[in-house]
Amino acid sequence: MFGISFIIQSCGTSKIDFSQIQNKVFQNDFTFVAQHFDNRKTYSAPSGTGRIMSTSVAVTSSEVIGVIVHPDKLTVNLPVNEKEVDINKSSLEFISYDFTVARSTLENGNILLNFFLNDVKDISIIKMEVQKNGRIDCSVEGPQLKPLLYTGNID
């Protein structure tokens, strides 16, 4: 019985409470660990809704597949298609030092983040919706790029 209880408790989204999540987000000091890549061709969903038709993103022990946010640096390491997910590769890799963050708290209590990148040519914005349980829905967008959609957790 103890083993089953441990497994169920281990499968939660985040082990930290919402006040700790808020502190990390508002201090620009957190990691978005991508767990799923959304492979849909079109996107239309209101804020606060989950994504569907996603593919699991494997994470190697040597690198984080996701977005690492620091007050002065944004590090991105993400796959751009299902083939990259299958072979555990990420071709969307860059570091931004010149970005602006816009934050707002939604009616449901989730935090909406928009990272406007000024020094990356192909990517103009990274959007994240941080839920109270630590789950993050993320969209990476650019002028010549269809939105790339990911889901994962805050770390």
JSON list of C-alpha atoms in Angstrom, two decimals:
[
{"chain": "A", "resi": 1, "resn": "MET", "atom": "CA", "xyz": [0.00, 0.00, 0.00]},
{"chain": "A", "resi": 2, "resn": "PHE", "atom": "CA", "xyz": [2.86, 2.39, 0.79]},
{"chain": "A", "resi": 3, "resn": "GLY", "atom": "CA", "xyz": [4.38, 1.84, -2.68]},
{"chain": "A", "resi": 4, "resn": "ILE", "atom": "CA", "xyz": [1.13, 2.71, -4.45]},
{"chain": "A", "resi": 5, "resn": "SER", "atom": "CA", "xyz": [0.67, 5.83, -2.31]},
{"chain": "A", "resi": 6, "resn": "PHE", "atom": "CA", "xyz": [4.22, 6.95, -3.08]},
{"chain": "A", "resi": 7, "resn": "ILE", "atom": "CA", "xyz": [3.73, 6.50, -6.83]},
{"chain": "A", "resi": 8, "resn": "ILE", "atom": "CA", "xyz": [0.49, 8.48, -6.81]},
{"chain": "A", "resi": 9, "resn": "GLN", "atom": "CA", "xyz": [2.08, 11.32, -4.84]},
{"chain": "A", "resi": 10, "resn": "SER", "atom": "CA", "xyz": [5.08, 11.36, -7.18]},
{"chain": "A", "resi": 11, "resn": "CYS", "atom": "CA", "xyz": [2.93, 11.98, -10.26]},
{"chain": "A", "resi": 12, "resn": "GLY", "atom": "CA", "xyz": [1.77, 15.47, -9.25]},
{"chain": "A", "resi": 13, "resn": "THR", "atom": "CA", "xyz": [2.70, 18.53, -11.28]},
{"chain": "A", "resi": 14, "resn": "SER", "atom": "CA", "xyz": [4.66, 20.59, -8.79]},
{"chain": "A", "resi": 15, "resn": "LYS", "atom": "CA", "xyz": [5.92, 20.02, -5.27]},
{"chain": "A", "resi": 16, "resn": "ILE", "atom": "CA", "xyz": [5.96, 23.72, -4.36]},
{"chain": "A", "resi": 17, "resn": "ASP", "atom": "CA", "xyz": [3.04, 25.83, -3.24]},
{"chain": "A", "resi": 18, "resn": "PHE", "atom": "CA", "xyz": [1.60, 28.70, -5.26]},
{"chain": "A", "resi": 19, "resn": "SER", "atom": "CA", "xyz": [3.28, 31.45, -3.21]},
{"chain": "A", "resi": 20, "resn": "GLN", "atom": "CA", "xyz": [6.68, 29.93, -4.06]},
{"chain": "A", "resi": 21, "resn": "ILE", "atom": "CA", "xyz": [5.65, 29.70, -7.72]},
{"chain": "A", "resi": 22, "resn": "GLN", "atom": "CA", "xyz": [4.63, 33.38, -7.67]},
{"chain": "A", "resi": 23, "resn": "ASN", "atom": "CA", "xyz": [7.96, 34.39, -6.09]},
{"chain": "A", "resi": 24, "resn": "LYS", "atom": "CA", "xyz": [9.93, 32.52, -8.77]},
{"chain": "A", "resi": 25, "resn": "VAL", "atom": "CA", "xyz": [7.83, 33.95, -11.62]},
{"chain": "A", "resi": 26, "resn": "PHE", "atom": "CA", "xyz": [7.86, 37.55, -10.40]},
{"chain": "A", "resi": 27, "resn": "GLN", "atom": "CA", "xyz": [11.61, 37.42, -9.72]},
{"chain": "A", "resi": 28, "resn": "ASN", "atom": "CA", "xyz": [12.35, 36.00, -13.22]},
{"chain": "A", "resi": 29, "resn": "ASP", "atom": "CA", "xyz": [14.13, 33.04, -11.67]},
{"chain": "A", "resi": 30, "resn": "PHE", "atom": "CA", "xyz": [12.58, 29.74, -12.78]},
{"chain": "A", "resi": 31, "resn": "THR", "atom": "CA", "xyz": [12.83, 26.94, -15.30]},
{"chain": "A", "resi": 32, "resn": "PHE", "atom": "CA", "xyz": [10.05, 25.77, -17.58]},
{"chain": "A", "resi": 33, "resn": "VAL", "atom": "CA", "xyz": [10.66, 22.06, -18.14]},
{"chain": "A", "resi": 34, "resn": "ALA", "atom": "CA", "xyz": [8.86, 21.05, -21.33]},
{"chain": "A", "resi": 35, "resn": "GLN", "atom": "CA", "xyz": [7.15, 17.68, -21.12]},
{"chain": "A", "resi": 36, "resn": "HIS", "atom": "CA", "xyz": [4.89, 17.76, -24.18]},
{"chain": "A", "resi": 37, "resn": "PHE", "atom": "CA", "xyz": [5.14, 19.27, -27.67]},
{"chain": "A", "resi": 38, "resn": "ASP", "atom": "CA", "xyz": [1.81, 20.10, -29.30]},
{"chain": "A", "resi": 39, "resn": "ASN", "atom": "CA", "xyz": [1.79, 18.95, -32.92]},
{"chain": "A", "resi": 40, "resn": "ARG", "atom": "CA", "xyz": [-1.45, 20.54, -34.08]},
{"chain": "A", "resi": 41, "resn": "LYS", "atom": "CA", "xyz": [-1.35, 22.63, -37.25]},
{"chain": "A", "resi": 42, "resn": "THR", "atom": "CA", "xyz": [-3.77, 25.25, -35.92]},
{"chain": "A", "resi": 43, "resn": "TYR", "atom": "CA", "xyz": [-4.19, 26.80, -32.51]},
{"chain": "A", "resi": 44, "resn": "SER", "atom": "CA", "xyz": [-7.26, 28.40, -31.01]},
{"chain": "A", "resi": 45, "resn": "ALA", "atom": "CA", "xyz": [-7.87, 28.06, -27.29]},
{"chain": "A", "resi": 46, "resn": "PRO", "atom": "CA", "xyz": [-8.84, 30.53, -24.59]},
{"chain": "A", "resi": 47, "resn": "SER", "atom": "CA", "xyz": [-6.50, 31.09, -21.68]},
{"chain": "A", "resi": 48, "resn": "GLY", "atom": "CA", "xyz": [-6.75, 28.54, -18.92]},
{"chain": "A", "resi": 49, "resn": "THR", "atom": "CA", "xyz": [-7.44, 25.58, -21.18]},
{"chain": "A", "resi": 50, "resn": "GLY", "atom": "CA", "xyz": [-5.27, 22.52, -21.63]},
{"chain": "A", "resi": 51, "resn": "ARG", "atom": "CA", "xyz": [-3.64, 21.46, -24.87]},
{"chain": "A", "resi": 52, "resn": "ILE", "atom": "CA", "xyz": [-4.51, 18.27, -26.74]},
{"chain": "A", "resi": 53, "resn": "MET", "atom": "CA", "xyz": [-2.77, 15.97, -29.19]},
{"chain": "A", "resi": 54, "resn": "SER", "atom": "CA", "xyz": [0.65, 16.37, -27.59]},
{"chain": "A", "resi": 55, "resn": "THR", "atom": "CA", "xyz": [3.77, 14.24, -27.79]},
{"chain": "A", "resi": 56, "resn": "SER", "atom": "CA", "xyz": [5.95, 13.50, -24.78]},
{"chain": "A", "resi": 57, "resn": "VAL", "atom": "CA", "xyz": [9.28, 15.32, -24.76]},
{"chain": "A", "resi": 58, "resn": "ALA", "atom": "CA", "xyz": [12.09, 13.23, -23.34]},
{"chain": "A", "resi": 59, "resn": "VAL", "atom": "CA", "xyz": [14.52, 15.06, -21.10]},
{"chain": "A", "resi": 60, "resn": "THR", "atom": "CA", "xyz": [18.12, 13.92, -20.88]},
{"chain": "A", "resi": 61, "resn": "SER", "atom": "CA", "xyz": [20.01, 14.16, -17.62]},
{"chain": "A", "resi": 62, "resn": "SER", "atom": "CA", "xyz": [22.58, 16.53, -19.11]},
{"chain": "A", "resi": 63, "resn": "GLU", "atom": "CA", "xyz": [20.29, 19.30, -20.32]},
{"chain": "A", "resi": 64, "resn": "VAL", "atom": "CA", "xyz": [16.92, 20.88, -19.70]},
{"chain": "A", "resi": 65, "resn": "ILE", "atom": "CA", "xyz": [14.46, 20.76, -22.55]},
{"chain": "A", "resi": 66, "resn": "GLY", "atom": "CA", "xyz": [12.58, 23.97, -21.94]},
{"chain": "A", "resi": 67, "resn": "VAL", "atom": "CA", "xyz": [13.19, 27.59, -21.04]},
{"chain": "A", "resi": 68, "resn": "ILE", "atom": "CA", "xyz": [15.47, 28.78, -18.24]},
{"chain": "A", "resi": 69, "resn": "VAL", "atom": "CA", "xyz": [14.52, 32.25, -17.01]},
{"chain": "A", "resi": 70, "resn": "HIS", "atom": "CA", "xyz": [16.91, 34.50, -15.11]},
{"chain": "A", "resi": 71, "resn": "PRO", "atom": "CA", "xyz": [16.57, 38.25, -14.51]},
{"chain": "A", "resi": 72, "resn": "ASP", "atom": "CA", "xyz": [19.20, 39.03, -17.18]},
{"chain": "A", "resi": 73, "resn": "LYS", "atom": "CA", "xyz": [19.14, 35.94, -19.42]},
{"chain": "A", "resi": 74, "resn": "LEU", "atom": "CA", "xyz": [16.61, 33.70, -21.16]},
{"chain": "A", "resi": 75, "resn": "THR", "atom": "CA", "xyz": [17.96, 30.30, -22.32]},
{"chain": "A", "resi": 76, "resn": "VAL", "atom": "CA", "xyz": [15.79, 28.32, -24.76]},
{"chain": "A", "resi": 77, "resn": "ASN", "atom": "CA", "xyz": [16.32, 24.66, -25.67]},
{"chain": "A", "resi": 78, "resn": "LEU", "atom": "CA", "xyz": [13.23, 23.18, -27.40]},
{"chain": "A", "resi": 79, "resn": "PRO", "atom": "CA", "xyz": [12.31, 20.76, -30.20]},
{"chain": "A", "resi": 80, "resn": "VAL", "atom": "CA", "xyz": [10.47, 22.19, -33.21]},
{"chain": "A", "resi": 81, "resn": "ASN", "atom": "CA", "xyz": [8.77, 19.07, -34.56]},
{"chain": "A", "resi": 82, "resn": "GLU", "atom": "CA", "xyz": [7.82, 15.49, -33.66]},
{"chain": "A", "resi": 83, "resn": "LYS", "atom": "CA", "xyz": [10.90, 14.03, -35.33]},
{"chain": "A", "resi": 84, "resn": "GLU", "atom": "CA", "xyz": [13.12, 15.98, -32.95]},
{"chain": "A", "resi": 85, "resn": "VAL", "atom": "CA", "xyz": [11.00, 14.81, -30.02]},
{"chain": "A", "resi": 86, "resn": "ASP", "atom": "CA", "xyz": [11.48, 11.19, -31.12]},
{"chain": "A", "resi": 87, "resn": "ILE", "atom": "CA", "xyz": [15.28, 11.50, -31.30]},
{"chain": "A", "resi": 88, "resn": "ASN", "atom": "CA", "xyz": [15.54, 13.76, -28.22]},
{"chain": "A", "resi": 89, "resn": "LYS", "atom": "CA", "xyz": [16.98, 16.68, -30.18]},
{"chain": "A", "resi": 90, "resn": "SER", "atom": "CA", "xyz": [16.21, 20.37, -29.91]},
{"chain": "A", "resi": 91, "resn": "SER", "atom": "CA", "xyz": [17.08, 22.70, -32.78]},
{"chain": "A", "resi": 92, "resn": "LEU", "atom": "CA", "xyz": [15.47, 25.79, -31.24]},
{"chain": "A", "resi": 93, "resn": "GLU", "atom": "CA", "xyz": [18.44, 26.81, -29.09]},
{"chain": "A", "resi": 94, "resn": "PHE", "atom": "CA", "xyz": [19.36, 30.36, -28.21]},
{"chain": "A", "resi": 95, "resn": "ILE", "atom": "CA", "xyz": [20.13, 32.74, -25.37]},
{"chain": "A", "resi": 96, "resn": "SER", "atom": "CA", "xyz": [18.53, 36.16, -25.14]},
{"chain": "A", "resi": 97, "resn": "TYR", "atom": "CA", "xyz": [20.04, 38.95, -23.05]},
{"chain": "A", "resi": 98, "resn": "ASP", "atom": "CA", "xyz": [17.76, 41.72, -24.34]},
{"chain": "A", "resi": 99, "resn": "PHE", "atom": "CA", "xyz": [14.13, 41.00, -23.50]},
{"chain": "A", "resi": 100, "resn": "THR", "atom": "CA", "xyz": [11.15, 42.62, -21.83]},
{"chain": "A", "resi": 101, "resn": "VAL", "atom": "CA", "xyz": [8.68, 40.78, -19.61]},
{"chain": "A", "resi": 102, "resn": "ALA", "atom": "CA", "xyz": [5.00, 41.67, -19.31]},
{"chain": "A", "resi": 103, "resn": "ARG", "atom": "CA", "xyz": [3.06, 39.92, -16.54]},
{"chain": "A", "resi": 104, "resn": "SER", "atom": "CA", "xyz": [-0.59, 39.85, -15.60]},
{"chain": "A", "resi": 105, "resn": "THR", "atom": "CA", "xyz": [-2.70, 37.82, -13.22]},
{"chain": "A", "resi": 106, "resn": "LEU", "atom": "CA", "xyz": [-5.77, 36.29, -14.85]},
{"chain": "A", "resi": 107, "resn": "GLU", "atom": "CA", "xyz": [-9.20, 36.07, -13.22]},
{"chain": "A", "resi": 108, "resn": "ASN", "atom": "CA", "xyz": [-8.64, 32.39, -12.45]},
{"chain": "A", "resi": 109, "resn": "GLY", "atom": "CA", "xyz": [-5.42, 33.24, -10.56]},
{"chain": "A", "resi": 110, "resn": "ASN", "atom": "CA", "xyz": [-3.01, 31.98, -13.23]},
{"chain": "A", "resi": 111, "resn": "ILE", "atom": "CA", "xyz": [-0.09, 34.20, -14.21]},
{"chain": "A", "resi": 112, "resn": "LEU", "atom": "CA", "xyz": [0.33, 35.19, -17.86]},
{"chain": "A", "resi": 113, "resn": "LEU", "atom": "CA", "xyz": [3.89, 36.00, -18.99]},
{"chain": "A", "resi": 114, "resn": "ASN", "atom": "CA", "xyz": [4.97, 37.50, -22.30]},
{"chain": "A", "resi": 115, "resn": "PHE", "atom": "CA", "xyz": [8.69, 37.61, -23.03]},
{"chain": "A", "resi": 116, "resn": "PHE", "atom": "CA", "xyz": [9.37, 40.05, -25.89]},
{"chain": "A", "resi": 117, "resn": "LEU", "atom": "CA", "xyz": [12.77, 39.20, -27.40]},
{"chain": "A", "resi": 118, "resn": "ASN", "atom": "CA", "xyz": [14.74, 42.11, -28.88]},
{"chain": "A", "resi": 119, "resn": "ASP", "atom": "CA", "xyz": [17.95, 40.29, -29.83]},
{"chain": "A", "resi": 120, "resn": "VAL", "atom": "CA", "xyz": [16.67, 37.11, -31.50]},
{"chain": "A", "resi": 121, "resn": "LYS", "atom": "CA", "xyz": [15.85, 37.40, -35.21]},
{"chain": "A", "resi": 122, "resn": "ASP", "atom": "CA", "xyz": [13.45, 34.46, -35.74]},
{"chain": "A", "resi": 123, "resn": "ILE", "atom": "CA", "xyz": [11.58, 34.47, -32.40]},
{"chain": "A", "resi": 124, "resn": "SER", "atom": "CA", "xyz": [9.70, 37.57, -31.29]},
{"chain": "A", "resi": 125, "resn": "ILE", "atom": "CA", "xyz": [7.70, 36.39, -28.27]},
{"chain": "A", "resi": 126, "resn": "ILE", "atom": "CA", "xyz": [7.47, 33.56, -25.78]},
{"chain": "A", "resi": 127, "resn": "LYS", "atom": "CA", "xyz": [4.11, 33.33, -23.98]},
{"chain": "A", "resi": 128, "resn": "MET", "atom": "CA", "xyz": [3.58, 31.33, -20.81]},
{"chain": "A", "resi": 129, "resn": "GLU", "atom": "CA", "xyz": [0.53, 30.73, -18.68]},
{"chain": "A", "resi": 130, "resn": "VAL", "atom": "CA", "xyz": [1.60, 29.55, -15.23]},
{"chain": "A", "resi": 131, "resn": "GLN", "atom": "CA", "xyz": [-1.13, 27.69, -13.37]},
{"chain": "A", "resi": 132, "resn": "LYS", "atom": "CA", "xyz": [-1.50, 27.48, -9.59]},
{"chain": "A", "resi": 133, "resn": "ASN", "atom": "CA", "xyz": [-0.27, 23.87, -9.56]},
{"chain": "A", "resi": 134, "resn": "GLY", "atom": "CA", "xyz": [2.95, 24.73, -11.42]},
{"chain": "A", "resi": 135, "resn": "ARG", "atom": "CA", "xyz": [1.86, 23.57, -14.86]},
{"chain": "A", "resi": 136, "resn": "ILE", "atom": "CA", "xyz": [2.87, 25.87, -17.71]},
{"chain": "A", "resi": 137, "resn": "ASP", "atom": "CA", "xyz": [1.37, 26.20, -21.18]},
{"chain": "A", "resi": 138, "resn": "CYS", "atom": "CA", "xyz": [3.97, 27.82, -23.45]},
{"chain": "A", "resi": 139, "resn": "SER", "atom": "CA", "xyz": [3.88, 29.25, -26.96]},
{"chain": "A", "resi": 140, "resn": "VAL", "atom": "CA", "xyz": [6.97, 30.29, -28.96]},
{"chain": "A", "resi": 141, "resn": "GLU", "atom": "CA", "xyz": [6.20, 32.61, -31.87]},
{"chain": "A", "resi": 142, "resn": "GLY", "atom": "CA", "xyz": [8.03, 34.48, -34.59]},
{"chain": "A", "resi": 143, "resn": "PRO", "atom": "CA", "xyz": [7.30, 36.47, -37.74]},
{"chain": "A", "resi": 144, "resn": "GLN", "atom": "CA", "xyz": [8.00, 33.50, -40.07]},
{"chain": "A", "resi": 145, "resn": "LEU", "atom": "CA", "xyz": [7.13, 30.75, -37.58]},
{"chain": "A", "resi": 146, "resn": "LYS", "atom": "CA", "xyz": [3.81, 29.12, -36.78]},
{"chain": "A", "resi": 147, "resn": "PRO", "atom": "CA", "xyz": [3.30, 29.01, -33.00]},
{"chain": "A", "resi": 148, "resn": "LEU", "atom": "CA", "xyz": [5.14, 26.14, -31.34]},
{"chain": "A", "resi": 149, "resn": "LEU", "atom": "CA", "xyz": [3.14, 24.92, -28.34]},
{"chain": "A", "resi": 150, "resn": "TYR", "atom": "CA", "xyz": [4.50, 23.14, -25.28]},
{"chain": "A", "resi": 151, "resn": "THR", "atom": "CA", "xyz": [3.25, 22.09, -21.87]},
{"chain": "A", "resi": 152, "resn": "GLY", "atom": "CA", "xyz": [5.30, 21.30, -18.81]},
{"chain": "A", "resi": 153, "resn": "ASN", "atom": "CA", "xyz": [6.03, 22.35, -15.26]},
{"chain": "A", "resi": 154, "resn": "ILE", "atom": "CA", "xyz": [7.89, 24.98, -13.31]},
{"chain": "A", "resi": 155, "resn": "ASP", "atom": "CA", "xyz": [11.07, 23.85, -11.63]}
]
